[in-house]
Tab-separated table of C-alpha atoms in Angstrom:
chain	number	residue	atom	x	y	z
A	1	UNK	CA	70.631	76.990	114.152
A	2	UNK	CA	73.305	75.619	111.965
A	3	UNK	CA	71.581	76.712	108.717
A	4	UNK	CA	70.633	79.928	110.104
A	5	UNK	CA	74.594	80.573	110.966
A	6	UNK	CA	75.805	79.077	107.050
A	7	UNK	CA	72.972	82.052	105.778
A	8	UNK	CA	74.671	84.228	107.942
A	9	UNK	CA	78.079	83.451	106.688
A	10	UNK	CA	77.521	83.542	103.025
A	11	UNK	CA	75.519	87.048	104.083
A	12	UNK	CA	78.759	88.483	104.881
A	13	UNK	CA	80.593	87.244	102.588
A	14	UNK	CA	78.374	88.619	99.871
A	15	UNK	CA	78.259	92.069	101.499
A	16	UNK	CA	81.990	91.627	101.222
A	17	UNK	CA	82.082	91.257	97.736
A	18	UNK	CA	79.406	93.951	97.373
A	19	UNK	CA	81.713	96.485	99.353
A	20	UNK	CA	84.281	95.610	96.879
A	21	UNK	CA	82.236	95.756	93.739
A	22	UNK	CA	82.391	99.543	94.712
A	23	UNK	CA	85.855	100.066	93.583
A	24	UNK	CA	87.584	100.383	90.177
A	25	UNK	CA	88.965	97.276	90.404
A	26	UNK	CA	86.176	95.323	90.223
A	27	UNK	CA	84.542	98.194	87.586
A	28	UNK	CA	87.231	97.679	85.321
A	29	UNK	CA	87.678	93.982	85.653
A	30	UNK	CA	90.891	93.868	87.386
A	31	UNK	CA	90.018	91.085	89.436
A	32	UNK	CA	93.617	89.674	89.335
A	33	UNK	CA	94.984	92.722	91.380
A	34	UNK	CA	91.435	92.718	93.616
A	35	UNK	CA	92.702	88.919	94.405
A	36	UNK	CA	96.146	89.570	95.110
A	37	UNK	CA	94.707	92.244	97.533
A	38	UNK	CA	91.902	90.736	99.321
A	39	UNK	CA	92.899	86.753	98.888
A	40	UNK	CA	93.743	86.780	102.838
A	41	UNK	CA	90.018	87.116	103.420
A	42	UNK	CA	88.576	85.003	100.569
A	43	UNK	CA	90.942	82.230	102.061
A	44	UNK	CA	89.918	82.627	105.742
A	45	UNK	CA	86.292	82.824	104.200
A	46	UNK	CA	86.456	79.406	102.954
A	47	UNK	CA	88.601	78.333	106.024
A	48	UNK	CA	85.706	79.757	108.750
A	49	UNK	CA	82.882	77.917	106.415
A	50	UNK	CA	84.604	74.474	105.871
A	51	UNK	CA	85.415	75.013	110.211
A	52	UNK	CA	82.013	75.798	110.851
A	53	UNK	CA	80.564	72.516	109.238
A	54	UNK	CA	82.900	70.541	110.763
A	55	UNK	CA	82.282	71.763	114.061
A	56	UNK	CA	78.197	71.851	113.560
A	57	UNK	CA	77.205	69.066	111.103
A	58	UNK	CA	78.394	66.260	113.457
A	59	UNK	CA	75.944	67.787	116.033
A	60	UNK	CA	72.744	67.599	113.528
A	61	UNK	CA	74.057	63.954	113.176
A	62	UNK	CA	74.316	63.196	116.852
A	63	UNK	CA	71.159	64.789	117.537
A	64	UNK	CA	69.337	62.664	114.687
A	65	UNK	CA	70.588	59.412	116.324
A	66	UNK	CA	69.882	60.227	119.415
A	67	UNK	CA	73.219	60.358	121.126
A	68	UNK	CA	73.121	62.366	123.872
A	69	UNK	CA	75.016	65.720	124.659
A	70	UNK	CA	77.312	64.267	127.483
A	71	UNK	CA	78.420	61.084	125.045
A	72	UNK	CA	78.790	63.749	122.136
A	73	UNK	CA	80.751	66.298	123.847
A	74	UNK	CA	82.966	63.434	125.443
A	75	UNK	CA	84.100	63.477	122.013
A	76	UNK	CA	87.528	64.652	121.178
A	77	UNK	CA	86.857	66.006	117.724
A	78	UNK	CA	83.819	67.627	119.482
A	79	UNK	CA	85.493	69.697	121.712
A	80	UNK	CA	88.733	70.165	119.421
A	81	UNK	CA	86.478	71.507	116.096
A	82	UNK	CA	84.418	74.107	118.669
A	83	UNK	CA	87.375	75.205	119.802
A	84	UNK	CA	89.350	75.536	116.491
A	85	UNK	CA	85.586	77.104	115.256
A	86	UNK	CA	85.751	79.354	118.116
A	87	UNK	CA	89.573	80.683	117.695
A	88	UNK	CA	88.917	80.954	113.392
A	89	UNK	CA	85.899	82.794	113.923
A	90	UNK	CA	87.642	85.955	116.129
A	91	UNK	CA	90.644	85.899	113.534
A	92	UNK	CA	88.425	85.928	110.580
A	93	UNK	CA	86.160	88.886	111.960
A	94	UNK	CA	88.694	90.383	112.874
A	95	UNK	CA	90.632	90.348	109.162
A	96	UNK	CA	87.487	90.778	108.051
A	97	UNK	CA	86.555	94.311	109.633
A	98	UNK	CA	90.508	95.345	109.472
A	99	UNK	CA	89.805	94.984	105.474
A	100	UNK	CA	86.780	96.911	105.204
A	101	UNK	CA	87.881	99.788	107.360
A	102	UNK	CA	90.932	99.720	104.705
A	103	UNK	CA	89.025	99.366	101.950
A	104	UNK	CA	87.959	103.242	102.352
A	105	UNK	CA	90.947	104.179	101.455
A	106	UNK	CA	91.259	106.633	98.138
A	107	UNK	CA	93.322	104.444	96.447
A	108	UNK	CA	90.576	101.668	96.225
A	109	UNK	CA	88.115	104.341	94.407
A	110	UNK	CA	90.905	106.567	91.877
A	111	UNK	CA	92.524	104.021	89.225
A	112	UNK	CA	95.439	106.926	89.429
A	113	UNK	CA	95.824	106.895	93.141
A	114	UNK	CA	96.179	102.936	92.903
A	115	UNK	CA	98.661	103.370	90.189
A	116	UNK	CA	100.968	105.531	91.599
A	117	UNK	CA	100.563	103.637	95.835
A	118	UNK	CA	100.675	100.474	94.588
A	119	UNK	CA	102.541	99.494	90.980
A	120	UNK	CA	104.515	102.697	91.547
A	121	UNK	CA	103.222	104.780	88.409
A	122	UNK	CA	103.130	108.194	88.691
């Protein structure tokens, strides 16, 4: 299950970066500006991933050793890293579909549209 949800994570965040490979700025290499943009989402990426192991790795462990669910979930950093998990995850989807729904916007696809909204070129 946790393997299956690490797949699923990197998934999305390569359909991300395909999404965004559809605009100019990737096309014409300005992946400075396409960070300065979209770094919110690259940083709650790695954020949600690093949470997710910490909140899922220490139950693979538990369960190899044979510790049982009641002793495991007695534990503190148990129940604080599911929760944390939990309360990342809804932010991070929630960024996450915010910035695709925004990334249809005409000034992601017209290098003059981006000019003029964004540096203030006309």
């Amino acid at each position: 299950c946790t393997v299956l949800q690490v797949v699923v994570h990197l998934s999305v965040g390569l359909t991300f970066f395909a999404i965004l490979g559809q605009t100019f700025l990737i096309n014409y290499g300005l992946l400075d500006d396409a960070w300065r943009i979209f770094r919110h989402v690259w940083l709650l990426f790695c954020l949600h991933l690093l949470s997710l192991l910490a909140a899922r790795v220490p139950r693979l462990v538990a369960a190899g050793s044979g510790t049982s669910w009641l002793e495991f979930w007695s534990s503190h950093f148990a129940k604080g890293a599911h929760v944390f998990h939990s309360l990342l995850a809804v932010v991070y989807y929630a960024v996450l579909m915010q910035t695709c729904f925004g990334m249809a916007r005409t000034k992601f696809y017209k290098s003059e549209v981006f000019a003029a909204r964004t540096l203030g070129v006309k």
